Coordinates of C-alpha atoms in Angstrom, one line a residue:
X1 CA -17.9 -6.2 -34.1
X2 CA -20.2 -7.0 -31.3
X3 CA -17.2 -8.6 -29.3
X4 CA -14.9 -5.3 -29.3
X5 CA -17.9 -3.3 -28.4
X6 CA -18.3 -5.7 -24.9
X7 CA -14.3 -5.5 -24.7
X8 CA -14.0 -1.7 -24.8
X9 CA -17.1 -1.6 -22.1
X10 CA -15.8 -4.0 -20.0
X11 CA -12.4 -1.9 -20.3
X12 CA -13.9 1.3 -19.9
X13 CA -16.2 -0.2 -16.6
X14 CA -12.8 -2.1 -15.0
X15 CA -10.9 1.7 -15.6
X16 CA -14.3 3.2 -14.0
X17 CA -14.4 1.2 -11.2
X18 CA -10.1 1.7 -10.2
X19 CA -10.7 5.5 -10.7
X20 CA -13.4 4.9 -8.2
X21 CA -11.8 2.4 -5.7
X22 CA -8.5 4.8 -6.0
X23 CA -11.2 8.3 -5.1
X24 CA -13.1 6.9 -2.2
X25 CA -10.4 5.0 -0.2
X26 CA -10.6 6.1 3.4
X27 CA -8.1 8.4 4.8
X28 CA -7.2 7.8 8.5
X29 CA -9.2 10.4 9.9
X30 CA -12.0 8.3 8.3
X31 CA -11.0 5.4 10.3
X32 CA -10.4 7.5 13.3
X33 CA -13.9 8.6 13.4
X34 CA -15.4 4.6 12.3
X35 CA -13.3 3.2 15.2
X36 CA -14.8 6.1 17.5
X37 CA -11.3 6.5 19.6
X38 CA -11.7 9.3 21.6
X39 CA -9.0 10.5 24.2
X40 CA -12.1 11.7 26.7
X41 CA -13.9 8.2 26.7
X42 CA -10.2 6.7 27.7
X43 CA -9.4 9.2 29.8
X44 CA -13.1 8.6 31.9
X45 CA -11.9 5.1 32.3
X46 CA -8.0 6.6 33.9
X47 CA -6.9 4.2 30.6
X48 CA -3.7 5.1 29.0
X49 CA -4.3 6.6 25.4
X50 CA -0.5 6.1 24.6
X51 CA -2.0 4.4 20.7
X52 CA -1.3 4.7 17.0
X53 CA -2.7 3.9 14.0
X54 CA -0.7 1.9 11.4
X55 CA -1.8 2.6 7.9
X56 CA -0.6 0.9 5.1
X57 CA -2.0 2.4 1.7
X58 CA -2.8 0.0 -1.7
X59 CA -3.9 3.0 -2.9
X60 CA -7.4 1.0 -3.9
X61 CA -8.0 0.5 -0.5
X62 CA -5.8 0.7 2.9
X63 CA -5.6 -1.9 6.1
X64 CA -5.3 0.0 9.4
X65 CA -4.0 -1.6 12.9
X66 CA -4.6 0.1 15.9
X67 CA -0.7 -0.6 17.7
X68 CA -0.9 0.0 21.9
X69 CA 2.7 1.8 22.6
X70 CA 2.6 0.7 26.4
X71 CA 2.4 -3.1 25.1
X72 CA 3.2 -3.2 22.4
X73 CA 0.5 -5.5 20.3
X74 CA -2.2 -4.2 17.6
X75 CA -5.7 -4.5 17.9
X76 CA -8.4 -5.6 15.4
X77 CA -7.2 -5.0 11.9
X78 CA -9.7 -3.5 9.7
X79 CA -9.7 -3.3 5.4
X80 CA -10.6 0.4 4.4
X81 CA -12.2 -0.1 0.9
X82 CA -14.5 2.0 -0.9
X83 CA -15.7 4.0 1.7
X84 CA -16.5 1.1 4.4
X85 CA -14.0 -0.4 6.9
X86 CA -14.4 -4.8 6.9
X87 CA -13.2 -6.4 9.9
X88 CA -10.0 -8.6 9.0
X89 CA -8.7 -9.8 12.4
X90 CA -9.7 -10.0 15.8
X91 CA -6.9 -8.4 17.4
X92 CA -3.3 -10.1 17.9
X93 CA -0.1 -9.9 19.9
X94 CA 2.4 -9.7 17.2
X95 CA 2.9 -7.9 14.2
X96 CA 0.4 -9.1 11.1
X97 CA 2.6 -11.2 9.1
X98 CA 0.6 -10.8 5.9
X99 CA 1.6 -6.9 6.6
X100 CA 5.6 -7.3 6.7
X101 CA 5.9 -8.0 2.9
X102 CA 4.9 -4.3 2.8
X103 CA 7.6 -2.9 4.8

């Protein structure tokens, strides 16, 4: 008895914490504002702001790469789960290979 009671609140705390993971992933605008791009800081520097942000949704949490249109290469790859944004790269030339399964 003692053993379906730790199963069913073990279930019930795993189905808490997806319903939670799946609420509080960041949108992009999230990461927009966390990565601090701004088109007046680039602009102060005559930089071109010619940039977009790949998104790619697991739906319990998302990866985001910053991709330069001018060259052509992504920046620093970040993990957007629960809320907080983890470092995963440190910027590359080439397109993440991890990534292409999703596509």
């Amino acid at each position: 008895m003692i053993k379906v009671k730790k199963r069913y609140i073990l279930g019930a705390l795993l189905i808490l914490f997806l319903i939670l993971s799946l609420v509080k992933n960041p949108t992009q605008q999230d990461y927009i504002d966390y990565a601090n791009f701004s088109e007046k800081q680039a602009e102060s520097y005559n930089e071109n702001v010619d940039f977009e942000i790949e998104r790619i949704n697991f739906y319990l949490f998302s990866t985001y790469a910053p991709k330069e249109k001018t060259l052509d290469h992504y920046g620093n790859v970040h993990l957007g789960f629960m809320g907080h944004f983890f470092q995963v790269s440190e910027g590359q030339y080439d397109y993440p290979w991890w990534l292409e399964f999703f596509n």
